[in-house]
């Protein structure tokens, strides 16, 4: 398909833009120039494995928009797009992005050398199923949710939303209700993941009857990420 598009663009000038989703599967090397026409440009590449893209393609990129990245390998690969950044600060910034945030990484000397951090506008259409992949975004060990009972750790921890869902069915009611009364779940979701929408739903749950807290909390997460059984 990419070869056909290249020939078509050379012959007609159309299309002006080419969007390649899951680009790491198709553009992991540049031994065939028919796949990626650097002279024509106009490509928008979508990937969650930027380290698998050809280094030549990364070097030719004018800018990149990224969401939260905690995988060190993927984060360091982005230094090709924005050379000169301090690796330690770079890793910390990418890992600190909220689930509703992104950052524009312009190439030095072209659109400025500063990273532009911004909040992503709400979707205009529902896309719950695709959002489920964020249930696996892990946090650093020092940001884990530690389940407690009367101030003492129960031995369970959660690093992802999936971990939270897996732990909830096995927890005592006193543990779940205690965390809800203190606002612990809401603060973790909002403060660590930056998911204010789910945090707001949990906040409303905290203000109501928490006697059936486990099921209500599971439903709040399901409304945001999809059916827990599918996550």
mmCIF file of C-alpha atoms in Angstrom:
data_model
loop_
_atom_site.group_PDB
_atom_site.id
_atom_site.type_symbol
_atom_site.label_atom_id
_atom_site.label_comp_id
_atom_site.label_asym_id
_atom_site.label_seq_id
_atom_site.Cartn_x
_atom_site.Cartn_y
_atom_site.Cartn_z
ATOM 1 C CA UNK A 1 0.000 0.000 0.000
ATOM 2 C CA UNK A 2 2.776 2.473 0.869
ATOM 3 C CA UNK A 3 4.544 1.738 -2.405
ATOM 4 C CA UNK A 4 1.309 2.333 -4.323
ATOM 5 C CA UNK A 5 0.739 5.621 -2.503
ATOM 6 C CA UNK A 6 4.275 6.752 -3.284
ATOM 7 C CA UNK A 7 3.774 6.132 -7.002
ATOM 8 C CA UNK A 8 0.389 7.876 -6.917
ATOM 9 C CA UNK A 9 1.790 10.921 -5.153
ATOM 10 C CA UNK A 10 4.665 11.156 -7.610
ATOM 11 C CA UNK A 11 2.246 11.008 -10.534
ATOM 12 C CA UNK A 12 -0.603 13.206 -9.266
ATOM 13 C CA UNK A 13 0.609 15.064 -6.185
ATOM 14 C CA UNK A 14 -2.178 13.459 -4.165
ATOM 15 C CA UNK A 15 -2.790 12.660 -1.392
ATOM 16 C CA UNK A 16 -1.034 15.537 0.344
ATOM 17 C CA UNK A 17 -0.931 13.707 3.667
ATOM 18 C CA UNK A 18 -0.408 10.038 4.500
ATOM 19 C CA UNK A 19 -1.354 8.690 7.934
ATOM 20 C CA UNK A 20 0.355 5.427 8.909
ATOM 21 C CA UNK A 21 -1.050 3.769 12.029
ATOM 22 C CA UNK A 22 1.090 1.164 13.844
ATOM 23 C CA UNK A 23 3.977 2.607 11.827
ATOM 24 C CA UNK A 24 6.590 0.461 13.588
ATOM 25 C CA UNK A 25 5.342 -2.563 11.629
ATOM 26 C CA UNK A 26 5.914 -0.930 8.244
ATOM 27 C CA UNK A 27 8.728 1.577 8.696
ATOM 28 C CA UNK A 28 11.250 -0.196 10.895
ATOM 29 C CA UNK A 29 13.928 0.191 8.241
ATOM 30 C CA UNK A 30 14.516 2.264 5.110
ATOM 31 C CA UNK A 31 16.102 -0.196 2.708
ATOM 32 C CA UNK A 32 13.212 0.486 0.298
ATOM 33 C CA UNK A 33 12.736 4.221 -0.430
ATOM 34 C CA UNK A 34 9.392 3.449 -2.077
ATOM 35 C CA UNK A 35 7.895 3.003 1.387
ATOM 36 C CA UNK A 36 8.782 6.462 2.659
ATOM 37 C CA UNK A 37 9.344 9.364 0.275
ATOM 38 C CA UNK A 38 11.415 11.873 2.242
ATOM 39 C CA UNK A 39 11.321 14.398 -0.590
ATOM 40 C CA UNK A 40 7.526 14.583 -0.674
ATOM 41 C CA UNK A 41 7.144 14.299 3.095
ATOM 42 C CA UNK A 42 3.672 14.846 4.499
ATOM 43 C CA UNK A 43 3.620 11.724 6.674
ATOM 44 C CA UNK A 44 1.885 11.415 10.022
ATOM 45 C CA UNK A 45 3.141 8.320 11.821
ATOM 46 C CA UNK A 46 1.299 6.771 14.766
ATOM 47 C CA UNK A 47 3.151 4.308 17.000
ATOM 48 C CA UNK A 48 3.584 3.203 20.592
ATOM 49 C CA UNK A 49 6.986 1.633 19.828
ATOM 50 C CA UNK A 50 8.992 4.540 18.523
ATOM 51 C CA UNK A 51 12.264 2.716 19.178
ATOM 52 C CA UNK A 52 11.315 0.269 16.401
ATOM 53 C CA UNK A 53 11.070 2.998 13.763
ATOM 54 C CA UNK A 54 13.982 3.484 11.414
ATOM 55 C CA UNK A 55 16.533 5.935 12.806
ATOM 56 C CA UNK A 56 16.500 7.688 9.418
ATOM 57 C CA UNK A 57 12.778 8.316 9.742
ATOM 58 C CA UNK A 58 13.183 9.668 13.258
ATOM 59 C CA UNK A 59 15.946 11.981 12.070
ATOM 60 C CA UNK A 60 13.677 13.273 9.287
ATOM 61 C CA UNK A 61 10.770 13.990 11.645
ATOM 62 C CA UNK A 62 9.858 17.635 12.100
ATOM 63 C CA UNK A 63 8.059 17.171 15.398
ATOM 64 C CA UNK A 64 6.457 14.575 17.630
ATOM 65 C CA UNK A 65 3.422 14.580 19.896
ATOM 66 C CA UNK A 66 3.743 12.102 22.737
ATOM 67 C CA UNK A 67 1.629 10.900 25.628
ATOM 68 C CA UNK A 68 2.847 9.387 28.886
ATOM 69 C CA UNK A 69 5.909 7.143 28.482
ATOM 70 C CA UNK A 70 7.554 5.228 31.317
ATOM 71 C CA UNK A 71 9.402 2.705 29.169
ATOM 72 C CA UNK A 72 13.000 3.962 29.269
ATOM 73 C CA UNK A 73 13.869 2.515 25.861
ATOM 74 C CA UNK A 74 10.961 4.247 24.132
ATOM 75 C CA UNK A 75 11.599 7.538 25.922
ATOM 76 C CA UNK A 76 15.292 7.636 25.031
ATOM 77 C CA UNK A 77 14.487 6.874 21.383
ATOM 78 C CA UNK A 78 12.664 10.205 21.257
ATOM 79 C CA UNK A 79 15.922 12.060 21.880
ATOM 80 C CA UNK A 80 16.537 11.626 18.150
ATOM 81 C CA UNK A 81 13.561 13.897 17.526
ATOM 82 C CA UNK A 82 14.594 16.500 20.101
ATOM 83 C CA UNK A 83 18.392 16.351 20.443
ATOM 84 C CA UNK A 84 20.049 18.267 23.232
ATOM 85 C CA UNK A 85 17.556 17.402 25.960
ATOM 86 C CA UNK A 86 18.965 16.171 29.274
ATOM 87 C CA UNK A 87 18.079 12.448 29.509
ATOM 88 C CA UNK A 88 17.182 12.523 33.215
ATOM 89 C CA UNK A 89 14.855 15.518 32.850
ATOM 90 C CA UNK A 90 13.463 14.027 29.647
ATOM 91 C CA UNK A 91 12.556 10.720 31.299
ATOM 92 C CA UNK A 92 10.970 12.464 34.280
ATOM 93 C CA UNK A 93 8.849 14.751 32.091
ATOM 94 C CA UNK A 94 7.511 11.953 29.881
ATOM 95 C CA UNK A 95 6.695 9.777 32.894
ATOM 96 C CA UNK A 96 4.860 12.626 34.631
ATOM 97 C CA UNK A 97 2.335 13.279 31.847
ATOM 98 C CA UNK A 98 -1.242 12.665 32.934
ATOM 99 C CA UNK A 99 -3.527 10.337 31.012
ATOM 100 C CA UNK A 100 -5.210 13.423 29.505
ATOM 101 C CA UNK A 101 -1.949 15.239 28.719
ATOM 102 C CA UNK A 102 0.524 15.227 25.841
ATOM 103 C CA UNK A 103 3.693 17.057 24.866
ATOM 104 C CA UNK A 104 4.815 18.587 21.576
ATOM 105 C CA UNK A 105 8.488 17.899 20.934
ATOM 106 C CA UNK A 106 9.715 20.233 18.181
ATOM 107 C CA UNK A 107 13.054 19.784 16.502
ATOM 108 C CA UNK A 108 15.698 22.221 17.630
ATOM 109 C CA UNK A 109 16.148 25.219 15.374
ATOM 110 C CA UNK A 110 12.820 24.829 13.587
ATOM 111 C CA UNK A 111 9.776 25.573 15.755
ATOM 112 C CA UNK A 112 11.678 26.371 18.913
ATOM 113 C CA UNK A 113 13.651 24.259 21.316
ATOM 114 C CA UNK A 114 11.165 24.043 24.182
ATOM 115 C CA UNK A 115 8.781 21.203 24.889
ATOM 116 C CA UNK A 116 5.146 22.295 24.827
ATOM 117 C CA UNK A 117 3.094 20.415 27.384
ATOM 118 C CA UNK A 118 -0.677 20.600 26.918
ATOM 119 C CA UNK A 119 -3.973 19.030 27.932
ATOM 120 C CA UNK A 120 -5.789 16.957 25.317
ATOM 121 C CA UNK A 121 -9.354 18.090 24.589
ATOM 122 C CA UNK A 122 -12.158 15.612 25.347
ATOM 123 C CA UNK A 123 -13.126 13.259 22.539
ATOM 124 C CA UNK A 124 -16.113 14.236 20.413
ATOM 125 C CA UNK A 125 -17.062 10.585 19.929
ATOM 126 C CA UNK A 126 -17.057 7.654 22.350
ATOM 127 C CA UNK A 127 -14.077 5.320 22.183
ATOM 128 C CA UNK A 128 -14.263 3.320 25.384
ATOM 129 C CA UNK A 129 -12.829 0.037 24.116
ATOM 130 C CA UNK A 130 -9.584 1.579 22.839
ATOM 131 C CA UNK A 131 -9.131 3.430 26.134
ATOM 132 C CA UNK A 132 -8.786 0.062 27.884
ATOM 133 C CA UNK A 133 -5.095 -0.106 26.937
ATOM 134 C CA UNK A 134 -4.398 2.641 29.484
ATOM 135 C CA UNK A 135 -5.417 0.217 32.210
ATOM 136 C CA UNK A 136 -1.941 -1.303 31.805
ATOM 137 C CA UNK A 137 0.062 1.926 32.138
ATOM 138 C CA UNK A 138 2.316 1.269 35.175
ATOM 139 C CA UNK A 139 3.495 3.781 37.738
ATOM 140 C CA UNK A 140 6.826 3.972 39.517
ATOM 141 C CA UNK A 141 7.245 1.796 42.635
ATOM 142 C CA UNK A 142 7.059 4.864 44.878
ATOM 143 C CA UNK A 143 3.663 5.731 43.343
ATOM 144 C CA UNK A 144 2.047 2.338 43.883
ATOM 145 C CA UNK A 145 -1.290 2.196 45.667
ATOM 146 C CA UNK A 146 -0.779 0.446 48.999
ATOM 147 C CA UNK A 147 -3.947 -1.111 50.395
ATOM 148 C CA UNK A 148 -4.258 -0.663 54.148
ATOM 149 C CA UNK A 149 -6.573 -1.617 56.982
ATOM 150 C CA UNK A 150 -6.574 0.616 60.048
ATOM 151 C CA UNK A 151 -3.328 2.181 58.905
ATOM 152 C CA UNK A 152 -1.494 -1.089 58.299
ATOM 153 C CA UNK A 153 -0.588 -2.459 54.846
ATOM 154 C CA UNK A 154 -2.565 -5.542 53.826
ATOM 155 C CA UNK A 155 0.244 -6.788 51.595
ATOM 156 C CA UNK A 156 -1.519 -5.889 48.357
ATOM 157 C CA UNK A 157 -0.347 -3.147 46.004
ATOM 158 C CA UNK A 158 -1.463 -1.765 42.640
ATOM 159 C CA UNK A 159 0.745 -0.243 39.927
ATOM 160 C CA UNK A 160 -1.928 -0.075 37.211
ATOM 161 C CA UNK A 161 -5.679 0.300 36.893
ATOM 162 C CA UNK A 162 -5.757 -3.389 35.986
ATOM 163 C CA UNK A 163 -4.017 -4.176 39.286
ATOM 164 C CA UNK A 164 -6.687 -2.186 41.104
ATOM 165 C CA UNK A 165 -9.460 -4.124 39.385
ATOM 166 C CA UNK A 166 -7.773 -7.437 40.150
ATOM 167 C CA UNK A 167 -7.362 -6.573 43.832
ATOM 168 C CA UNK A 168 -10.836 -5.192 44.555
ATOM 169 C CA UNK A 169 -12.767 -8.508 44.557
ATOM 170 C CA UNK A 170 -10.429 -10.017 47.169
ATOM 171 C CA UNK A 171 -10.331 -7.065 49.572
ATOM 172 C CA UNK A 172 -12.337 -6.871 52.781
ATOM 173 C CA UNK A 173 -15.201 -4.380 52.730
ATOM 174 C CA UNK A 174 -13.485 -2.438 55.517
ATOM 175 C CA UNK A 175 -10.425 -1.929 53.312
ATOM 176 C CA UNK A 176 -12.395 -0.677 50.302
ATOM 177 C CA UNK A 177 -14.705 1.527 52.350
ATOM 178 C CA UNK A 178 -11.819 2.936 54.369
ATOM 179 C CA UNK A 179 -9.971 4.053 51.252
ATOM 180 C CA UNK A 180 -13.158 5.590 49.875
ATOM 181 C CA UNK A 181 -13.839 7.526 53.076
ATOM 182 C CA UNK A 182 -10.315 8.962 52.994
ATOM 183 C CA UNK A 183 -10.467 9.721 49.272
ATOM 184 C CA UNK A 184 -7.434 7.525 48.595
ATOM 185 C CA UNK A 185 -8.665 5.988 45.325
ATOM 186 C CA UNK A 186 -9.640 9.380 43.919
ATOM 187 C CA UNK A 187 -6.315 10.997 44.841
ATOM 188 C CA UNK A 188 -4.365 8.110 43.314
ATOM 189 C CA UNK A 189 -6.294 8.141 40.045
ATOM 190 C CA UNK A 190 -6.132 11.933 39.710
ATOM 191 C CA UNK A 191 -2.695 12.593 41.159
ATOM 192 C CA UNK A 192 -0.745 9.687 39.698
ATOM 193 C CA UNK A 193 -2.578 8.882 36.450
ATOM 194 C CA UNK A 194 -3.943 12.360 35.848
ATOM 195 C CA UNK A 195 -7.363 10.863 35.062
ATOM 196 C CA UNK A 196 -9.657 13.578 36.362
ATOM 197 C CA UNK A 197 -12.764 12.145 34.744
ATOM 198 C CA UNK A 198 -12.537 8.856 36.625
ATOM 199 C CA UNK A 199 -11.395 10.719 39.721
ATOM 200 C CA UNK A 200 -14.540 12.833 39.564
ATOM 201 C CA UNK A 201 -16.724 9.730 39.307
ATOM 202 C CA UNK A 202 -15.010 8.213 42.343
ATOM 203 C CA UNK A 203 -15.380 11.517 44.186
ATOM 204 C CA UNK A 204 -19.133 11.405 43.667
ATOM 205 C CA UNK A 205 -19.135 7.835 44.941
ATOM 206 C CA UNK A 206 -17.331 8.978 48.107
ATOM 207 C CA UNK A 207 -20.099 11.458 48.831
ATOM 208 C CA UNK A 208 -22.847 8.826 48.701
ATOM 209 C CA UNK A 209 -23.650 5.472 50.265
ATOM 210 C CA UNK A 210 -20.480 3.371 50.258
ATOM 211 C CA UNK A 211 -22.049 0.251 51.786
ATOM 212 C CA UNK A 212 -21.900 -1.349 48.343
ATOM 213 C CA UNK A 213 -18.614 0.360 47.552
ATOM 214 C CA UNK A 214 -16.846 -2.516 45.829
ATOM 215 C CA UNK A 215 -19.420 -2.985 43.065
ATOM 216 C CA UNK A 216 -19.946 0.754 42.665
ATOM 217 C CA UNK A 217 -16.216 1.388 42.321
ATOM 218 C CA UNK A 218 -15.869 -1.376 39.742
ATOM 219 C CA UNK A 219 -18.720 0.157 37.758
ATOM 220 C CA UNK A 220 -17.112 3.606 37.901
ATOM 221 C CA UNK A 221 -13.929 2.166 36.400
ATOM 222 C CA UNK A 222 -15.939 0.213 33.819
ATOM 223 C CA UNK A 223 -17.725 3.396 32.717
ATOM 224 C CA UNK A 224 -14.327 4.948 32.027
ATOM 225 C CA UNK A 225 -12.279 2.058 30.633
ATOM 226 C CA UNK A 226 -14.828 -0.522 29.528
ATOM 227 C CA UNK A 227 -16.077 -3.777 31.010
ATOM 228 C CA UNK A 228 -13.566 -4.970 33.656
ATOM 229 C CA UNK A 229 -13.870 -8.484 32.236
ATOM 230 C CA UNK A 230 -12.470 -7.212 28.926
ATOM 231 C CA UNK A 231 -9.589 -5.203 30.385
#
